[in-house]
Short mmCIF file of C-alpha atoms in Angstrom, two decimals:
data_model
loop_
_atom_site.label_atom_id
_atom_site.label_comp_id
_atom_site.label_asym_id
_atom_site.label_seq_id
_atom_site.Cartn_x
_atom_site.Cartn_y
_atom_site.Cartn_z
CA MET A 14 294.93 125.31 31.87
CA THR A 15 291.59 126.57 30.58
CA TYR A 16 289.69 129.65 31.74
CA GLU A 17 286.34 131.23 30.90
CA LEU A 18 286.14 134.34 28.73
CA THR A 19 282.81 136.17 28.74
CA ILE A 20 282.21 138.61 25.90
CA GLU A 21 279.71 141.41 26.41
CA PRO A 22 277.29 142.63 25.18
CA LEU A 23 276.76 139.16 23.70
CA GLY A 24 276.70 137.57 27.14
CA GLN A 25 278.51 134.61 25.58
CA THR A 26 281.11 132.64 27.54
CA ILE A 27 283.81 130.67 25.75
CA GLU A 28 286.88 128.70 26.77
CA ILE A 29 290.33 130.28 26.51
CA GLU A 30 293.60 128.45 27.00
CA GLU A 31 296.47 129.74 29.09
CA GLY A 32 298.72 131.73 26.76
CA GLN A 33 296.02 132.06 24.07
CA THR A 34 295.17 135.61 23.03
CA ILE A 35 291.68 136.96 23.59
CA LEU A 36 291.31 137.60 19.84
CA ASP A 37 292.32 134.07 18.87
CA ALA A 38 289.92 132.50 21.38
CA ALA A 39 287.04 134.66 20.12
CA LEU A 40 287.69 133.99 16.43
CA ARG A 41 287.98 130.24 17.02
CA ALA A 42 284.61 130.37 18.75
CA GLY A 43 283.06 132.09 15.72
CA ILE A 44 282.87 135.49 17.44
CA TYR A 45 284.25 138.33 15.38
CA LEU A 46 286.11 141.07 17.24
CA PRO A 47 287.27 144.04 15.14
CA HIS A 48 291.00 143.76 14.40
CA ALA A 49 293.54 144.64 11.74
CA CYS A 50 297.30 144.38 12.27
CA CYS A 51 297.39 141.55 14.87
CA HIS A 52 300.73 142.93 16.05
CA GLY A 53 299.56 145.18 18.90
CA LEU A 54 300.23 148.31 16.86
CA CYS A 55 297.00 149.62 15.33
CA ALA A 56 294.55 149.60 18.30
CA THR A 57 291.65 148.31 16.19
CA CYS A 58 291.09 145.41 18.61
CA LYS A 59 290.97 147.52 21.78
CA VAL A 60 288.48 146.15 24.35
CA GLN A 61 287.51 146.91 27.94
CA VAL A 62 288.28 144.36 30.67
CA SER A 63 285.44 144.67 33.17
CA ASP A 64 286.41 141.75 35.39
CA GLY A 65 289.49 139.57 35.82
CA GLU A 66 293.21 139.94 35.24
CA ILE A 67 295.03 139.99 31.91
CA GLU A 68 298.60 140.23 30.63
CA HIS A 69 299.05 142.91 27.96
CA GLY A 70 301.74 141.10 25.98
CA GLU A 71 303.48 143.12 23.26
CA ALA A 72 300.91 145.91 23.02
CA SER A 73 302.52 149.10 21.75
CA SER A 74 302.58 151.99 24.19
CA PHE A 75 301.29 154.18 21.34
CA ALA A 76 298.35 151.90 20.49
CA LEU A 77 297.54 151.39 24.18
CA MET A 78 298.45 154.33 26.39
CA ASP A 79 299.36 153.95 30.05
CA PHE A 80 296.17 155.67 31.18
CA GLU A 81 294.12 153.25 29.05
CA ARG A 82 295.83 150.30 30.72
CA ASP A 83 294.96 151.85 34.08
CA GLU A 84 291.34 152.11 32.91
CA GLY A 85 291.28 148.38 32.15
CA LYS A 86 291.61 148.46 28.39
CA CYS A 87 293.70 145.97 26.42
CA LEU A 88 294.46 144.93 22.85
CA ALA A 89 292.73 141.62 22.18
CA CYS A 90 295.32 140.54 19.59
CA CYS A 91 298.12 140.24 22.14
CA ALA A 92 296.40 140.15 25.57
CA THR A 93 296.24 136.84 27.45
CA VAL A 94 294.19 136.03 30.55
CA GLN A 95 295.38 135.05 34.03
CA GLY A 96 292.03 133.64 35.12
CA ASP A 97 288.34 133.99 34.23
CA VAL A 98 287.81 137.31 32.45
CA VAL A 99 284.90 139.43 31.24
CA ILE A 100 285.43 141.90 28.38
CA GLU A 101 283.23 144.48 26.71
CA ALA A 102 283.69 144.85 22.97
CA GLU A 103 282.06 146.62 20.06
CA ILE A 104 280.29 143.82 18.21
CA ASP A 105 278.97 144.82 14.79
CA GLU A 106 275.98 142.88 13.49
CA ASP A 107 276.38 142.11 9.80
CA PRO A 108 273.57 140.25 7.99
CA ASP A 109 276.04 139.02 5.36
CA ALA A 110 278.60 137.58 7.80
CA GLU A 111 278.55 133.82 8.29
CA ASN A 112 280.69 134.11 11.47
CA LEU A 113 282.67 130.98 10.69
CA PRO A 114 285.00 129.74 13.44
CA VAL A 115 288.74 129.86 12.79
CA ARG A 116 290.37 126.42 12.67
CA ASP A 117 293.71 124.86 11.79
CA PHE A 118 293.92 122.88 8.53
CA ASP A 119 296.69 120.60 7.29
CA GLY A 120 297.20 120.14 3.59
CA THR A 121 299.54 119.34 0.72
CA VAL A 122 300.91 121.77 -1.85
CA THR A 123 299.67 120.29 -5.12
CA ARG A 124 300.87 122.92 -7.57
CA ILE A 125 303.03 126.05 -7.78
CA GLU A 126 302.97 128.25 -10.88
CA SER A 127 304.54 131.55 -11.87
CA LEU A 128 301.51 133.69 -12.65
CA THR A 129 303.72 136.72 -13.35
CA PRO A 130 307.44 137.44 -12.90
CA THR A 131 306.70 138.48 -9.30
CA ILE A 132 303.57 136.48 -8.31
CA LYS A 133 303.37 132.75 -7.59
CA GLY A 134 300.14 130.79 -7.56
CA VAL A 135 300.15 128.19 -4.77
CA TRP A 136 297.45 125.50 -4.64
CA ILE A 137 296.93 123.59 -1.37
CA LYS A 138 294.71 120.50 -1.08
CA LEU A 139 293.38 120.45 2.47
CA ASP A 140 292.89 117.19 4.37
CA THR A 141 289.58 118.60 5.59
CA PRO A 142 287.73 121.18 3.45
CA MET A 143 287.59 124.70 4.86
CA ARG A 144 284.34 126.60 4.72
CA PHE A 145 284.93 130.28 4.02
CA GLN A 146 283.30 133.33 2.49
CA ALA A 147 284.70 134.61 -0.78
CA GLY A 148 287.03 137.49 0.08
CA GLN A 149 288.40 136.07 3.32
CA TYR A 150 292.03 135.19 4.01
CA VAL A 151 294.14 132.53 5.73
CA ASN A 152 297.39 132.45 7.67
CA LEU A 153 300.00 130.19 6.12
CA GLU A 154 302.51 128.75 8.58
CA LEU A 155 306.09 128.77 7.29
CA PRO A 156 309.04 126.78 8.69
CA GLY A 157 312.40 127.81 10.11
CA GLY A 158 311.06 130.30 12.60
CA ILE A 159 309.53 132.49 9.88
CA GLY A 160 306.09 132.27 11.47
CA SER A 161 302.77 132.74 9.70
CA ARG A 162 301.82 135.11 6.89
CA ALA A 163 298.37 136.26 5.80
CA PHE A 164 297.23 135.66 2.21
CA SER A 165 293.82 136.14 0.61
CA VAL A 166 292.15 133.10 -0.93
CA ALA A 167 291.94 133.48 -4.72
CA SER A 168 289.73 130.45 -5.33
CA PRO A 169 285.94 130.44 -4.76
CA PRO A 170 284.37 128.56 -1.82
CA SER A 171 283.17 125.89 -4.29
CA ALA A 172 286.74 124.76 -5.05
CA ASP A 173 286.29 121.38 -3.31
CA GLY A 174 288.85 121.50 -0.52
CA GLU A 175 291.64 123.11 -2.53
CA VAL A 176 292.61 126.72 -1.84
CA GLU A 177 294.61 128.95 -4.16
CA LEU A 178 296.91 131.66 -2.85
CA ASN A 179 298.51 134.32 -5.07
CA ILE A 180 301.74 135.44 -3.43
CA ARG A 181 303.81 138.39 -4.61
CA ILE A 182 307.45 138.38 -3.62
CA VAL A 183 308.37 141.28 -1.35
CA PRO A 184 312.04 142.29 -1.66
CA GLY A 185 313.71 141.32 1.59
CA GLY A 186 310.53 139.62 2.82
CA GLN A 187 311.44 136.40 4.59
CA GLY A 188 308.05 134.74 4.14
CA THR A 189 307.43 135.54 0.49
CA THR A 190 311.05 134.75 -0.40
CA TYR A 191 310.60 131.29 1.12
CA VAL A 192 307.43 130.69 -0.90
CA HIS A 193 309.07 131.80 -4.16
CA GLU A 194 312.43 130.09 -3.72
CA ALA A 195 312.02 127.11 -1.39
CA LEU A 196 308.41 125.89 -1.28
CA ARG A 197 307.83 122.78 -3.40
CA SER A 198 304.90 120.72 -4.65
CA GLY A 199 304.22 117.79 -2.33
CA GLU A 200 305.23 119.74 0.77
CA ARG A 201 302.96 119.47 3.79
CA VAL A 202 301.75 122.79 5.16
CA ARG A 203 299.32 124.14 7.73
CA ILE A 204 296.96 127.06 7.40
CA SER A 205 294.52 128.65 9.82
CA GLY A 206 291.34 130.44 8.87
CA PRO A 207 289.09 131.79 7.64
CA TYR A 208 289.83 135.36 8.73
CA GLY A 209 288.44 138.75 7.85
CA ARG A 210 285.20 140.62 7.19
CA PHE A 211 285.90 141.38 3.56
CA PHE A 212 283.06 139.86 1.56
CA VAL A 213 280.29 141.03 -0.75
CA LYS A 214 277.31 142.65 0.96
CA LYS A 215 274.86 140.57 -1.03
CA SER A 216 271.86 141.64 1.05
CA ALA A 217 272.28 145.21 -0.25
CA ALA A 218 271.26 144.01 -3.74
CA VAL A 219 273.12 146.76 -5.62
CA PRO A 220 275.71 146.72 -8.44
CA VAL A 221 279.29 146.09 -7.32
CA VAL A 222 282.64 147.42 -8.49
CA PHE A 223 285.97 145.81 -7.63
CA MET A 224 289.16 147.88 -7.86
CA ALA A 225 292.37 145.89 -7.55
CA GLY A 226 296.09 146.19 -8.14
CA GLY A 227 298.94 143.69 -8.04
CA SER A 228 298.28 140.51 -6.09
CA GLY A 229 295.27 142.32 -4.62
CA LEU A 230 293.37 140.53 -7.38
CA SER A 231 293.08 137.44 -5.12
CA SER A 232 290.00 138.44 -3.12
CA PRO A 233 288.08 140.01 -6.03
CA ARG A 234 288.67 136.91 -8.15
CA SER A 235 287.20 134.69 -5.43
CA MET A 236 284.26 137.05 -4.92
CA ILE A 237 283.52 137.46 -8.64
CA LEU A 238 283.65 133.72 -9.33
CA ASP A 239 281.37 133.13 -6.35
CA LEU A 240 278.85 135.76 -7.48
CA LEU A 241 278.73 134.43 -11.04
CA GLU A 242 278.37 130.83 -9.83
CA GLU A 243 275.43 131.88 -7.65
CA GLY A 244 273.68 133.58 -10.57
CA PHE A 245 274.11 137.17 -9.34
CA THR A 246 272.38 139.25 -12.03
CA LEU A 247 273.22 142.84 -11.07
CA PRO A 248 276.16 144.59 -12.79
CA ILE A 249 279.65 143.53 -11.67
CA THR A 250 282.70 145.55 -12.73
CA LEU A 251 286.35 144.64 -12.18
CA VAL A 252 288.93 147.39 -12.69
CA TYR A 253 292.34 145.77 -12.38
CA GLY A 254 295.70 147.45 -12.75
CA GLN A 255 299.30 146.39 -13.16
CA ARG A 256 302.42 148.12 -14.40
CA SER A 257 302.92 146.09 -17.57
CA ARG A 258 301.30 143.34 -19.63
CA ASP A 259 303.54 140.57 -18.27
CA GLU A 260 302.24 141.33 -14.76
CA LEU A 261 298.57 141.22 -15.76
CA TYR A 262 297.51 137.75 -14.68
CA TYR A 263 294.18 135.97 -15.20
CA HIS A 264 293.59 138.45 -18.03
CA ASP A 265 292.27 135.81 -20.45
CA GLU A 266 290.04 134.30 -17.77
CA PHE A 267 288.33 137.61 -17.12
CA LEU A 268 287.93 138.33 -20.81
CA ALA A 269 286.19 134.95 -21.15
CA LEU A 270 283.96 135.65 -18.15
CA ALA A 271 282.97 139.03 -19.60
CA ALA A 272 282.08 137.36 -22.89
CA LYS A 273 279.99 134.71 -21.13
CA HIS A 274 278.20 136.88 -18.55
CA PRO A 275 276.46 140.04 -19.84
CA ASN A 276 276.42 141.58 -16.35
CA PHE A 277 280.22 141.30 -15.87
CA ARG A 278 282.51 144.04 -17.18
CA TYR A 279 286.31 143.79 -17.08
CA VAL A 280 288.48 146.93 -17.29
CA PRO A 281 292.23 146.18 -17.27
CA ALA A 282 294.67 149.08 -16.90
CA LEU A 283 298.44 149.28 -17.35
CA SER A 284 300.34 152.18 -15.80
CA ASN A 285 303.82 151.62 -17.26
CA GLU A 286 303.36 149.66 -20.48
CA PRO A 287 305.92 150.59 -23.18
CA ALA A 288 304.47 153.08 -25.66
CA GLY A 289 305.25 150.93 -28.68
CA SER A 290 303.54 147.75 -27.47
CA ASP A 291 300.35 146.28 -28.95
CA TRP A 292 298.35 146.96 -25.76
CA ASN A 293 295.03 148.54 -26.78
CA GLY A 294 293.47 148.70 -23.31
CA PHE A 295 293.49 151.55 -20.81
CA ARG A 296 296.85 153.16 -20.05
CA GLY A 297 297.02 154.67 -16.59
CA PHE A 298 296.19 153.88 -12.99
CA VAL A 299 293.25 151.95 -11.53
CA HIS A 300 291.46 155.01 -10.17
CA GLU A 301 291.80 156.76 -13.54
CA ALA A 302 290.45 153.74 -15.39
CA ALA A 303 287.50 153.48 -12.99
CA LYS A 304 286.71 157.17 -13.33
CA ALA A 305 286.63 156.86 -17.12
CA ALA A 306 284.62 153.63 -17.10
CA PHE A 307 281.94 155.11 -14.82
CA ASP A 308 282.07 158.66 -16.17
CA ASN A 309 282.93 159.77 -12.62
CA ASP A 310 279.57 158.60 -11.21
CA PHE A 311 279.68 155.71 -8.73
CA ARG A 312 276.33 156.30 -7.06
CA SER A 313 274.21 153.28 -6.05
CA HIS A 314 277.19 150.89 -5.99
CA LYS A 315 279.19 148.99 -3.40
CA ALA A 316 282.95 149.24 -3.97
CA TYR A 317 285.56 146.69 -2.86
CA LEU A 318 289.20 147.78 -2.92
CA CYS A 319 292.30 145.56 -2.78
CA GLY A 320 295.86 146.56 -3.51
CA PRO A 321 298.84 148.68 -2.45
CA PRO A 322 298.15 151.51 0.04
CA LEU A 323 298.75 154.28 -2.52
CA MET A 324 296.28 152.67 -4.92
CA ILE A 325 293.70 152.38 -2.14
CA GLU A 326 294.12 156.05 -1.23
CA ALA A 327 293.70 157.18 -4.84
CA CYS A 328 290.65 154.96 -5.37
CA ILE A 329 288.95 156.23 -2.24
CA SER A 330 289.42 159.83 -3.37
CA THR A 331 288.08 159.01 -6.82
CA LEU A 332 285.04 157.15 -5.47
CA MET A 333 284.18 160.01 -3.12
CA GLN A 334 284.55 162.55 -5.91
CA GLY A 335 282.17 160.32 -7.88
CA ARG A 336 279.59 160.55 -5.06
CA LEU A 337 280.19 157.21 -3.36
CA PHE A 338 280.89 157.51 0.33
CA GLU A 339 282.36 155.64 3.26
CA ARG A 340 279.39 153.42 4.07
CA ASP A 341 279.62 151.85 0.59
CA ILE A 342 283.43 151.42 0.35
CA TYR A 343 285.16 148.32 1.70
CA THR A 344 288.82 147.31 1.85
CA GLU A 345 290.91 144.39 2.98
CA LYS A 346 291.21 144.45 6.77
CA PHE A 347 294.46 142.57 7.38
CA ILE A 348 297.67 144.61 7.33
CA SER A 349 301.30 143.88 8.10
CA ALA A 350 303.30 145.09 11.07
CA ALA A 351 304.98 147.65 8.81
CA ASP A 352 301.66 148.86 7.40
CA ALA A 353 300.22 149.26 10.89
CA GLN A 354 302.78 151.95 11.65
CA GLN A 355 301.90 154.06 8.61
CA VAL A 356 299.59 157.03 8.87
CA ARG A 357 296.18 156.26 7.38
CA SER A 358 294.14 158.57 5.23
CA PRO A 359 291.78 160.91 7.12
CA LEU A 360 289.38 160.43 4.21
CA PHE A 361 288.51 156.93 5.28
CA LYS A 362 288.85 156.11 8.96
CA ALA A 363 287.96 152.42 8.56
CA ILE A 364 291.17 151.51 6.77
#
């Protein structure tokens, strides 16, 4: 059965299926509602129901208090409708957002490579090309009741219907273990997307700095390749950190890009490289490498951060000490159910 969902203040009415969440219906209609964990735990997607009846689903009693439920609030990521419904949401206008509708895409795994001892590159040729903005992510559906997992797209939008995912194995993680140990070339898979509001604010026309760690390189790689393909002429800096040289992937590619494009600077950093190795690059953490590369002055930049929570926290502190503030700092917006329960830094409320 299909109902009508009206989203204010847009005044736009869309169709929503019985059992479909409010968030999913909105995203598939090309309407972005703020969200993060998608597990009913973080409260980012909280909206006001002004007319109609909803079912709260698995909304946490901490993310959505009893008095808020009585006031007609719900979490869009897990709330379903029981008839026609009107909601009021905070809709942010973003001149750089393409507001692409979320769709389902079937495809074939064409290649799987070990990029590092802990990160697999997975290439999927889609039956129908997916339009996305560099920096966005997809949900990959996995079999055997595992469900879907979110992964950033590492390839640029120009990659002709093939998407690349860089997937780090998480010890004990059911989804990443399946990808690393069971997924094979030739296997048919389904993804949904594109998701997220993590993309370059090109309209700002200012230099950009990317700070990444681990498999957090995925989004910056897509964004950097896209910028260089478009002929972006302002300075672009990538500060990328890993523990050791064998974990530093796409190193040669970025060295080649830096040699080819005068406006692109690549700063690799290793935090735990053996002292006797032949590594002659920066030794230390991402935030330390960035501070040294910019002489602790990040003014007039936009910064894009991707990586483990501790790295993000340290980078935010460093950027703020270097006189770059919240309005110019952006991070990945999707987080896991476990992440959603962690306390976030008071320095940066948007994370």
